[in-house]
Amino acid sequence: MTRTALMALLSHWRRHKLQLATLLTGLALATALWSGVQAINAEARRSYDRAAATLGQDVLDRLTAPEGVTLDQFVALRRAGWQVSPVIEGRIRAGGTPLRILGIDPLTAPPQAGLTALAGDNDIIGDFLSTPGLLLVAPETAAQIGDADLPPTRIAPDVAPGTAVTDLATARRLLERQRLSYLLVASEQPLGLPPLSDIAELDRRTPDESTDLSELTDSFHLNLTAFGLLSFAVGLFIVQSAIGLAFEQRRQSFRTLRALGLSLRRLMVLLTAELAVFALLAGIAGLALGYGIAAALLPGVAGTLRGLYGASVAGTLAFDPAWAAAGLGITLAGTALAGAQALWRVARMPLLAPAQPRAWAMASARTLTAQAGGAVALLLTSAVLVWVGEGLIAAFACLGALLLGAALALPPLLIGALRIARPLARGPVGEWLLADGRQQVPALSLALMALLLALSANVGVGTMVGSFRTTFTAWLDQRLAAELYVTAPDEAAAARVRAAGDELADAVVPIWSVDVDLRGRPGSVYGIADDPLYRDNWPILEALPEVWDRVAAGTGAIVNEQLFRGTDMTLGAPLRMAEGWEVPVVGVYSDYGNPAPQAMIGSDALSRRYPDVPRLRFAVRTDPDQAAEVAAQLRERARLPDQGVVNQSEVKALSLRVFEQTFLVTGALNVLTLGVAGIAVLTSLLTLSGLRLPQLAPLWALGMRPRTLAALEVARTCLLALLTWALSLPVGLALAWVLLAKVNVEAFGWRLPMHLFPAQWIGLAGAALLAAGLACLWPAIRLTRLPPSRLLRVFAHDR
Amino acid sequence: MIASVPAAILSAALAAVPAAVLAQGYAGLGAEADGDFAVPQQGAALAFPGDHLPHPDYRIEWWYLTAALSAADGTRYGVQWTLFRSALRPGSDTPGLPGDTRQVWMGHAAVTTPDAHLFDERLARGGVGQAGVTEPFEAWIDDWTMRSTAPADADPLDAITLTARGNRFAYDLALEATGPLVLHGDAGFSVKSPAGQASYYYSQPFYDVSGTLTLPEGDIEVTGSGWLDREWSSQPLSGDQEGWDWFSLSFESGAKLMGFGLRESDGGHFTSATWIAPDGTETAYGDGALRLTPGATAEVAGRTIPVEWRVELPDEGLDVTTTPLNPQAWMGTTFSYWEGPIAISGSHDGHGYLEMTGYE
Amino acid sequence: MLDAHDLRKTYQTGDGSLTVLDGVSLSVARGESVALTGESGSGKSTLLHLLGCLDTPDGGRLSLDGSRIDDLDDAGRARLRRDRIGVVFQSLNLIPSLTVAQNLAFQARLAGRHDPDWQERLTRRLGLDGLGQRFPEQLSGGQQQRVAIGRAIANRPDLVLADEPTGNLDETTAARVRDLLLELVDETGAAFLMVTHSDVLAARLSRRLHLSGGRLA
């Protein structure tokens, strides 16, 4: 019996291959995008964990001093019983990429990643603690630094990418530092210690939550997750409509099977099993697809995270069985969700009720009212959150409420719009088109909501990225005002650059900096010349009067926006840049793409405090038309390597390339989401096309040609898509505003002005029309191919 | 997992520390001295106070003090203070942070009570000043110190103060010697195996101790007797030795016994003993004179360990049984081992200390 | 007015071909009303569909007012249906998204022959006053069929075809609806052909044709 029943149930799918394909496609797509995003997130989290584990830095207090901690201070603290461990941290360039050097003392360090690579090998420990020392690096880092002139490396898979863990002494040599960056304070200390301040004058600081890497990048991952969830939901729309239709079409079979003695319970079990098998098959396909998507996107994500947060994430994907299991689980759960309604109906189906066609997707006026009510509530919530919400979670909750509210508002608004448009209709066909469109809205609403979400996300993210790009480009123009940037390998070459530059160029302005802890975070202070290069161009956001005079005189410093906002500074507040040297902050400048705090002050003032820092970098002003020639001459006369002189335009091009790379993922996800929304529209239309015939046949009988009807179907779908697009504009702009004014400030510390990009909107309208048009093309073509007998069957007696 | 990493690295770094090394299955490591390290020679005379200081050309060395104590109410306690030196390469460290560390230092401290065993551990590299042994005599790692308080004309070890501090305990003790230094083996040349592995080994077993223990429940004034061992070597043990059982016993008669047995993989003991008369006169006994027989065992840190022993030295009419103050005196440090105070009964009564390594 | 000569229609089925009409010839004059009867599956509906230009014959000739219509293309047939023919099916005649008034006027407006006065008269005659703004799903079956009749007639067609127009209604309602249908067709003077099972109804028409085995008896 079970076998026979199963054959009867499954035969449906043999006859409706398209429906089966739709169901499997929807499930696979939903799984793919969701699990793809999860894979990316998991990979990034693994990288953060490695970064955090590389030093217990996220939990332990630190002792710092403006000019660094001395070895004597460390020993004095230890000899007083304090359990502290020294760290020297900094960056060098190796093999063309920046390498973070983390110098530790393995004998006193807190639990520490990477050192497993040393365990059990006495010789290696000896090497680690000796000259030339050992660098413990992740495999990808080892490949990156290649054969750079560095101590030998040893692979330690748990070290964060882009970081080398090494001995304190090795780090000190590589970074050319005398002092320690800071001391880590063990969380448990012995009984009865003397106060810290009696032993050494150091600042004790608990790690600032907001500077925590994973906290910072949470917004990005929330973003990705939101995209993934959106796609998953859209995929489920597809699945739900396919399951719904299949069950509807099999009502007669169900009834017959039950009449023949199959128990309801067994029928339910069979149907559930059938769905579960489909979910598993589609889930596996989706996982494969998701893995592919993740592998394709991951390098871009790594680029984004590096560009925005300075976080190193491995660019390669590891396969994780737990991920696969979770992916299949979510597919099964999603299928259960999508199929629940259909199964419920089967369960409640009376055995002997007449088979009557039912517009299963039709929503009543009451549903519409409920949707409108829900939409208003959600949109109000969103508005309230904008005004009173604080922090990233509130910002994202606000975005969620906005999107969901807009989606719920879509059907009532579309119906309203079509009603308002009624007087515009000319002739019976126009009237019918509007009226019919109105009636189709509930049936298509899920697909249209998906389209709305995809379009809004596109408008919002597009506006944000575009605003960012516009601001960034303008900022680059200001920031890279000099025509040439020169880096000399040593002091002698630097002197040659100055000499040659004085002759060849309008001005040669040194650029030099010292690494200093600024308000507790490692940053740098630049000594700048009093030059129009800065006065006329620098991207100042906010400043006290005579800012440049005060900076030049060394009586004031300007700081980047990250430092300013990150520490809730006000203009005029003191900033300590060396032991016993504090100056007021007199201005703030924008400094996009730099995760670290930065300050600038007159070169003379800085060199009085740090006399020994070499000045090897210069900005060279010259006539832009002659820049190339001056560059060539400088290279020759100062005997500089090719890369020693860089043209401003090259730097800009490089920066923009980095920028584009940064937002590649966002763009790709945008396109994917829009694509899935298009598929949702397509499957909804395909599902509906069978139900459409009774609505279209009378028109045909009254003398309308199938081709005309098909054209009208396309027009109607496009009309709905266009209306959806129109609604997506305000939603998308609101989204962009929240992203720029709320999320950005929380996540990056930068506030960006919002720019509008109408051309982008037109493009999106095109994309929406294209997606909808392509989606309805097939159903429309099928309509033109229908034989009259198929249409006439609608009117046949025995229905 | 990560929490165990420093331990793992150090278990390698300090692989040459013999007691623990044996216990950790590094038995072979210390067996042959690296060509660069100095090797103990029979007949070389020890000279004091110079030999109280480090011998950086030898691979390993320790300053090892144990004390059997009691409070006014009769409660017994034990205290351990150890500074290990382990050389990555022979030679002294350049002061500062030059980047070629030669010496690694490790400190162990413990307080044993009848129902608790509190211990802690410290590690440091040489050269920076975090640990070392210098003149006028002071051995230290972080704020744990063993400092001479003896008059200038006396041996520096005649009077010392001893401090250590962990997260749950601390102690501050004053020790005064009532007898001379004792040289083990042949004038301080102590043979460890039939193959001839040896170390330089001397002791100060005659300390009267008084001072304060700080425990979670409060400060306790204690008095008792202490025993300092000094030993250095480069190849102390042979490859087939699995661990050792070491006794320092103080009898009510005023006599003392240092005895150890190196357990060989074939089950036998290579034993060695020094009988110390109340006036400090030592009598050395070679392999076989001392008999060690394990008695009752206890489950300690997941191992079965013989915590009671029968100790016999027929030549001195000695036949005693030792029982631990606290069978759970497990040093769960980077290298783990059993170390705790014991009571002696039988032909002689008294108190002492027992160390057992290599029980897996 | 309507002349059919030797009409043939064959359907391809899974087991081969099925000849539904095997040489049917007939003619209907203006003002004439013809009943088409026959067993289930005798091809009544198929013949009606061919006559109404809803489907094309495989053989034979069909002409309206002397001009051939069987060889018209899709667009020509659609124009003919729109301009000259009114059809009433058993059910599902109406466009669900349009109101009763819009449904009534739909075909006439398509054909560009909308006459508000005539529609108003029809509405009254059909007893649909006050229902103009309702949607089909809000009407009873009888009301729906009356709308369908009104729509077929509003266009003042030359030919009215009905396929069991009251087959879905109860007897009382059916009687009222078909009286109305016959009356109105009579008033317009159109040629009228109706498929029916009912001998009583067939008897009320001017002529009766019986279809059997794909041929007229």
XYZ file of C-alpha atoms in Angstrom, chain A residues 254-787:
534
model
C -4.892 12.478 -1.962
C -8.612 12.059 -1.742
C -8.599 8.965 -3.899
C -5.740 7.419 -1.929
C -7.530 8.047 1.292
C -10.777 6.739 -0.070
C -8.858 3.592 -1.025
C -7.842 3.144 2.579
C -4.584 4.976 3.085
C -4.660 6.458 6.545
C -4.264 10.192 6.912
C -1.269 9.649 9.119
C 0.487 7.520 6.579
C -0.322 10.025 3.860
C 1.164 12.803 5.953
C 4.244 10.720 6.669
C 4.655 9.980 2.963
C 4.284 13.617 1.997
C 6.664 14.737 4.724
C 9.191 12.124 3.673
C 8.839 13.208 0.070
C 9.554 16.817 1.025
C 12.452 15.790 3.245
C 14.053 13.843 0.415
C 13.671 16.809 -1.902
C 15.112 19.087 0.754
C 18.119 16.823 1.209
C 18.776 16.521 -2.521
C 18.381 20.233 -3.107
C 20.282 20.993 0.074
C 23.303 19.032 -1.103
C 23.236 20.777 -4.453
C 22.795 24.082 -2.629
C 25.740 23.363 -0.384
C 27.948 22.694 -3.365
C 26.734 25.898 -4.945
C 27.125 27.780 -1.674
C 30.646 26.541 -1.277
C 31.369 27.747 -4.787
C 29.844 31.135 -4.069
C 31.791 31.459 -0.836
C 35.045 30.419 -2.466
C 34.446 32.938 -5.243
C 33.532 35.762 -2.898
C 35.990 35.122 -0.109
C 38.988 36.892 -1.650
C 36.741 39.923 -2.063
C 35.531 39.681 1.505
C 39.109 39.396 2.691
C 39.885 42.505 0.659
C 36.953 44.358 2.164
C 37.878 43.481 5.706
C 41.474 44.437 5.122
C 40.482 47.675 3.438
C 37.904 48.757 5.986
C 39.167 47.418 9.251
C 42.727 46.315 8.724
C 41.584 42.835 9.660
C 43.475 39.980 8.076
C 41.320 37.162 6.819
C 42.609 34.170 4.942
C 41.557 34.271 1.320
C 41.015 30.560 1.085
C 38.099 28.523 2.274
C 38.260 25.476 4.480
C 35.525 22.850 4.283
C 33.781 22.360 7.577
C 31.403 19.390 8.040
C 29.575 21.261 10.788
C 28.854 23.992 8.286
C 27.460 21.463 5.822
C 25.301 19.874 8.493
C 23.996 23.272 9.567
C 23.279 24.130 5.938
C 21.258 20.949 5.418
C 19.500 21.573 8.689
C 18.439 25.020 7.653
C 17.242 23.653 4.305
C 15.096 21.086 6.070
C 13.761 23.707 8.462
C 13.038 26.042 5.570
C 11.242 23.301 3.661
C 9.201 22.470 6.724
C 8.290 26.125 7.046
C 7.381 26.446 3.382
C 5.465 23.175 3.322
C 3.709 23.523 6.651
C 0.698 25.321 5.221
C 0.207 22.807 2.457
C 0.539 19.848 4.827
C -1.877 21.470 7.251
C -4.439 21.776 4.518
C -4.039 18.159 3.535
C -4.463 17.162 7.152
C -7.724 19.056 7.404
C -9.034 18.123 3.984
C -12.425 16.391 4.280
C -12.508 13.007 2.652
C -15.510 13.549 0.467
C -15.619 17.246 -0.281
C -16.088 18.036 -3.953
C -13.004 18.941 -5.900
C -13.320 22.582 -6.506
C -10.706 24.862 -7.908
C -9.497 27.233 -5.309
C -7.386 30.266 -5.746
C -4.987 29.154 -3.082
C -2.808 32.208 -3.255
C -5.586 34.750 -3.112
C -5.607 36.987 -0.131
C -8.722 38.517 1.226
C -9.291 42.145 1.929
C -8.778 41.348 5.563
C -5.266 40.098 4.878
C -4.524 43.333 3.081
C -5.721 45.365 6.040
C -3.611 43.293 8.385
C -0.589 43.770 6.133
C -1.117 47.497 6.041
C -1.429 47.597 9.825
C 1.725 45.556 10.295
C 3.559 47.744 7.826
C 2.604 50.923 9.641
C 3.662 49.454 12.985
C 7.010 48.308 11.634
C 7.746 51.559 9.851
C 6.898 53.498 13.009
C 9.211 51.221 14.994
C 11.927 51.907 12.484
C 11.411 55.648 12.750
C 11.478 55.538 16.535
C 14.692 53.502 16.449
C 16.307 56.102 14.217
C 15.745 58.765 16.844
C 16.251 56.931 20.094
C 18.321 53.865 19.116
C 21.982 53.673 20.067
C 24.585 51.305 18.791
C 24.919 48.913 15.918
C 22.239 46.468 16.959
C 19.642 49.246 17.133
C 20.756 50.521 13.753
C 20.339 47.103 12.213
C 17.027 46.541 13.972
C 15.933 49.846 12.484
C 16.984 48.644 9.031
C 15.195 45.348 9.531
C 11.970 47.043 10.588
C 12.221 49.411 7.659
C 12.657 46.632 5.092
C 10.039 44.338 6.557
C 7.576 47.194 6.957
C 8.129 48.264 3.382
C 7.647 44.696 2.168
C 4.368 44.377 4.057
C 3.233 47.756 2.790
C 3.865 46.719 -0.786
C 0.607 44.873 -1.628
C -1.735 47.552 -0.215
C 0.310 50.267 -1.861
C 0.382 48.533 -5.231
C -3.362 47.998 -5.115
C -3.843 51.614 -4.127
C -1.604 52.786 -6.950
C -3.470 50.690 -9.512
C -6.784 52.006 -8.205
C -5.588 55.571 -8.467
C -4.400 54.891 -12.009
C -7.838 53.683 -13.074
C -9.014 56.991 -14.609
C -5.906 56.928 -16.770
C -6.987 53.737 -18.514
C -8.279 54.181 -22.047
C -10.540 51.553 -23.494
C -11.697 48.218 -22.177
C -8.324 46.557 -22.485
C -6.580 49.223 -20.419
C -9.249 48.979 -17.772
C -8.955 45.250 -17.718
C -5.183 45.466 -17.467
C -5.333 47.652 -14.358
C -8.163 45.697 -12.801
C -6.479 42.416 -13.478
C -3.167 43.715 -12.207
C -4.878 44.683 -8.988
C -6.314 41.218 -8.649
C -2.957 39.599 -9.282
C -1.148 41.539 -6.551
C -1.979 39.190 -3.660
C -0.938 36.150 -5.653
C 2.296 37.755 -6.737
C 2.899 39.646 -3.525
C 5.560 37.325 -2.112
C 7.589 37.485 -5.286
C 7.095 41.223 -5.524
C 8.144 41.654 -1.906
C 11.289 39.746 -2.754
C 11.820 42.077 -5.667
C 11.208 45.095 -3.452
C 13.732 43.919 -0.899
C 16.323 43.221 -3.563
C 15.721 46.586 -5.233
C 15.757 48.501 -1.946
C 18.961 46.808 -0.916
C 20.416 47.738 -4.261
C 19.351 51.373 -4.003
C 20.476 51.605 -0.394
C 23.798 49.905 -0.711
C 24.400 51.535 -4.078
C 23.781 54.951 -2.582
C 26.030 54.197 0.334
C 28.864 52.881 -1.778
C 28.395 55.673 -4.285
C 28.416 58.316 -1.555
C 31.458 56.684 -0.089
C 33.125 56.613 -3.467
C 32.348 60.249 -4.258
C 33.608 61.369 -0.871
C 36.615 59.119 -1.108
C 37.584 60.392 -4.546
C 37.280 64.011 -3.462
C 39.255 63.170 -0.370
C 41.975 61.493 -2.423
C 42.230 64.651 -4.508
C 42.744 66.683 -1.367
C 44.948 64.229 0.368
C 47.177 63.474 -2.596
C 47.703 67.057 -3.613
C 51.385 66.747 -4.444
C 52.276 65.535 -7.879
C 55.003 63.107 -6.842
C 55.716 61.034 -3.749
C 59.295 59.952 -3.155
C 60.670 57.305 -0.803
C 64.417 57.225 -0.302
C 66.083 54.012 0.865
C 68.470 55.788 3.245
C 69.563 59.158 4.583
C 72.108 59.708 1.831
C 69.544 59.140 -0.875
C 67.162 61.395 1.009
C 69.730 64.174 0.925
C 70.131 63.672 -2.806
C 66.361 63.852 -3.234
C 66.250 67.153 -1.370
C 69.096 68.588 -3.420
C 67.723 67.446 -6.763
C 64.203 68.395 -5.793
C 65.119 71.960 -4.887
C 66.399 72.352 -8.408
C 63.772 70.446 -10.347
C 60.542 71.011 -8.499
C 58.522 73.827 -6.994
C 58.802 72.394 -3.498
C 60.004 69.299 -1.667
C 58.049 68.649 1.501
C 59.266 65.951 3.875
C 56.731 63.457 5.212
C 57.796 61.672 8.348
C 56.180 60.156 11.323
C 56.799 58.478 14.628
C 54.872 55.554 16.097
C 53.223 56.691 19.275
C 50.384 55.444 21.406
C 47.555 57.925 20.958
C 44.965 57.703 23.695
C 45.948 54.151 24.347
C 46.014 52.769 20.831
C 49.106 52.390 18.685
C 49.071 55.209 16.175
C 51.382 57.615 14.479
C 52.183 61.316 14.592
C 53.268 63.047 11.411
C 55.566 66.020 11.381
C 54.379 68.278 8.595
C 55.910 71.287 6.921
C 54.088 74.600 6.822
C 53.275 74.343 3.170
C 50.356 75.195 0.881
C 50.274 71.486 0.202
C 48.507 71.201 3.513
C 47.019 74.652 3.990
C 45.181 74.628 0.675
C 44.288 71.011 0.284
C 44.100 69.046 3.479
C 40.618 67.548 4.066
C 39.836 69.378 7.299
C 36.415 68.509 8.705
C 36.330 70.797 11.693
C 38.926 73.174 13.128
C 39.610 76.037 15.493
C 40.666 79.395 13.991
C 44.205 79.671 12.657
C 44.565 75.945 12.735
C 47.526 75.791 10.352
C 49.442 78.519 12.175
C 49.032 76.670 15.420
C 50.025 73.337 13.892
C 53.076 74.915 12.266
C 54.066 76.537 15.541
C 53.692 73.227 17.356
C 51.065 74.646 19.704
C 48.281 72.512 18.329
C 47.788 69.198 16.610
C 45.230 67.963 14.153
C 43.895 64.425 14.430
C 42.100 62.052 12.141
C 38.393 61.464 12.424
C 38.809 57.944 13.802
C 40.801 59.192 16.784
C 38.480 62.146 17.280
C 35.242 60.215 17.237
C 36.650 57.036 18.722
C 37.689 58.782 21.939
C 34.868 61.327 22.082
C 37.314 64.184 21.762
C 36.434 67.840 21.575
C 38.423 70.531 19.869
C 40.831 72.036 22.354
C 41.218 68.813 24.311
C 44.820 67.908 25.192
C 46.573 65.116 23.329
C 49.680 63.520 24.774
C 52.242 62.659 22.105
C 55.310 62.055 24.240
C 56.233 61.926 27.888
C 55.518 65.405 29.211
C 54.356 66.758 25.871
C 50.702 67.585 25.485
C 49.190 69.894 22.904
C 45.574 70.818 22.300
C 43.726 69.282 19.372
C 42.901 72.128 17.000
C 41.407 70.320 14.039
C 40.032 67.081 12.614
C 40.659 65.690 9.159
C 39.146 62.757 7.327
C 41.360 59.752 6.919
C 39.378 57.012 5.228
C 40.652 53.499 5.081
C 43.000 53.868 8.005
C 41.984 51.919 11.071
C 44.627 53.475 13.325
C 44.629 56.803 15.143
C 46.770 59.499 13.623
C 47.822 63.057 14.477
C 49.808 65.792 12.763
C 51.872 68.613 14.110
C 54.544 70.994 12.862
C 57.669 69.193 11.802
C 59.978 71.313 13.985
C 58.023 70.671 17.137
C 57.991 66.927 16.509
C 61.660 66.723 15.653
C 62.543 68.432 18.948
C 60.930 65.468 20.728
C 62.046 62.788 18.318
C 65.317 64.030 16.849
C 66.569 60.723 15.510
C 63.752 59.641 13.236
C 65.027 59.503 9.650
C 63.131 61.459 7.022
C 63.029 59.387 3.942
C 59.705 60.319 2.350
C 58.881 63.471 0.464
C 55.999 65.088 -1.365
C 57.212 66.898 -4.459
C 55.216 69.772 -5.959
C 55.645 70.477 -9.610
C 53.735 71.355 -12.729
C 51.420 68.381 -13.253
C 52.274 68.310 -16.954
C 55.918 67.832 -16.166
C 55.447 65.377 -13.347
C 56.546 62.382 -15.376
C 59.691 64.099 -16.509
C 60.563 65.375 -13.030
C 60.006 61.863 -11.718
C 62.444 60.443 -14.217
C 65.028 63.096 -13.411
C 64.645 62.542 -9.664
C 65.146 58.824 -10.058
C 68.263 59.404 -12.038
C 69.843 62.140 -9.977
C 69.012 60.732 -6.573
C 69.740 57.213 -7.847
C 66.405 55.910 -6.653
C 64.823 52.605 -7.563
C 61.843 52.774 -9.913
C 59.292 52.393 -7.178
C 61.030 55.108 -5.178
C 59.116 57.811 -7.026
C 55.405 57.414 -7.377
C 53.143 59.532 -9.453
C 50.084 60.921 -7.722
C 47.839 59.563 -10.442
C 49.224 56.080 -9.909
C 48.553 56.264 -6.201
C 45.021 57.421 -6.874
C 44.452 54.676 -9.363
C 45.769 52.152 -6.863
C 43.626 53.552 -4.072
C 40.542 53.439 -6.224
C 41.336 49.904 -7.209
C 41.563 48.965 -3.552
C 38.295 50.764 -3.018
C 36.545 48.916 -5.809
C 37.890 45.648 -4.509
C 36.525 46.566 -1.123
C 32.987 46.795 -2.389
C 33.152 43.992 -4.887
C 31.377 41.609 -2.553
C 28.561 43.992 -1.885
C 28.045 44.403 -5.596
C 28.147 40.678 -6.229
C 25.629 39.992 -3.481
C 23.415 42.733 -4.845
C 23.352 41.114 -8.245
C 22.765 37.672 -6.768
C 19.884 38.891 -4.631
C 18.304 40.622 -7.590
C 18.760 37.444 -9.610
C 17.058 35.328 -6.979
C 14.222 37.834 -6.784
C 13.862 37.512 -10.567
C 13.658 33.738 -10.216
C 11.043 34.170 -7.509
C 8.943 36.243 -9.891
C 9.432 33.669 -12.633
C 8.390 30.723 -10.498
C 5.406 32.614 -9.138
C 4.287 33.364 -12.661
C 4.839 29.805 -13.791
C 2.897 28.566 -10.823
C 0.123 31.001 -11.555
C -0.007 30.371 -15.272
C -2.126 27.272 -14.812
C -4.556 29.248 -12.694
C -4.513 32.116 -15.154
C -6.219 30.239 -17.974
C -9.797 30.581 -16.674
C -9.143 34.284 -16.359
C -7.762 34.648 -19.858
C -9.963 32.244 -21.804
C -13.055 34.524 -21.805
C -10.980 37.349 -23.237
C -9.739 35.075 -25.935
C -13.256 33.870 -26.688
C -14.364 37.483 -26.968
C -11.908 38.066 -29.729
C -8.504 38.825 -28.229
C -5.553 37.075 -29.791
C -3.249 34.945 -27.607
C -0.368 37.092 -28.747
C -2.133 40.209 -27.517
C -2.931 38.510 -24.253
C 0.703 37.448 -23.847
C 1.861 40.986 -24.537
C -0.579 42.237 -21.939
C 0.707 39.678 -19.454
C 4.224 41.000 -19.986
C 3.009 44.579 -19.714
C 1.159 43.845 -16.509
C 4.153 42.146 -14.874
C 6.422 44.971 -15.975
C 3.940 47.488 -14.647
C 3.960 45.772 -11.261
C 7.755 45.599 -11.324
C 7.966 49.267 -12.178
C 5.613 50.195 -9.352
C 7.646 48.022 -7.017
C 10.772 49.790 -8.179
C 9.157 53.164 -7.544
C 8.401 52.131 -4.000
C 11.895 50.749 -3.554
C 13.401 54.204 -4.142
C 12.243 55.847 -0.922
C 12.864 52.628 0.983
C 16.352 52.297 -0.472
C 17.185 55.921 0.239
C 15.995 55.557 3.815
C 18.166 52.472 4.030
C 21.141 54.392 2.689
C 20.550 57.187 5.136
C 20.535 54.809 8.093
C 23.656 53.104 6.752
C 25.516 56.379 6.297
C 24.342 58.324 9.290
C 24.039 55.526 11.821
C 25.749 52.276 10.908
C 28.819 53.875 9.370
C 29.590 56.049 12.337
C 29.175 53.131 14.691
C 31.169 50.729 12.594
C 33.906 52.819 11.047
C 33.995 56.078 12.943
C 33.428 58.064 9.764
C 30.390 60.099 8.898
C 29.776 60.437 5.211
C 27.618 62.909 3.322
C 24.841 61.288 1.310
C 24.913 61.732 -2.436
C 22.099 60.762 -4.785
C 22.684 58.811 -7.970
C 19.562 59.056 -10.156
C 21.330 57.390 -13.054
C 21.786 54.342 -10.850
C 18.056 54.326 -10.139
C 17.230 54.416 -13.821
C 19.616 51.547 -14.293
C 17.873 49.649 -11.538
C 14.491 50.344 -13.096
C 15.938 48.767 -16.200
C 17.191 45.843 -14.164
C 13.818 45.419 -12.482
C 12.037 45.524 -15.829
C 14.551 43.126 -17.262
C 14.198 40.732 -14.339
C 10.402 40.881 -14.445
C 10.299 40.846 -18.238
C 12.573 37.823 -18.462
C 10.617 36.158 -15.709
C 7.301 36.521 -17.520
C 8.663 35.899 -20.986
C 8.451 32.156 -20.774
C 4.924 32.000 -19.361
C 3.936 34.529 -22.023
C 5.454 32.526 -24.843
C 3.745 29.425 -23.523
C 0.491 31.342 -23.699
C 0.934 32.181 -27.389
C 1.619 28.535 -28.143
C -1.523 27.236 -26.434
C -3.799 25.342 -28.834
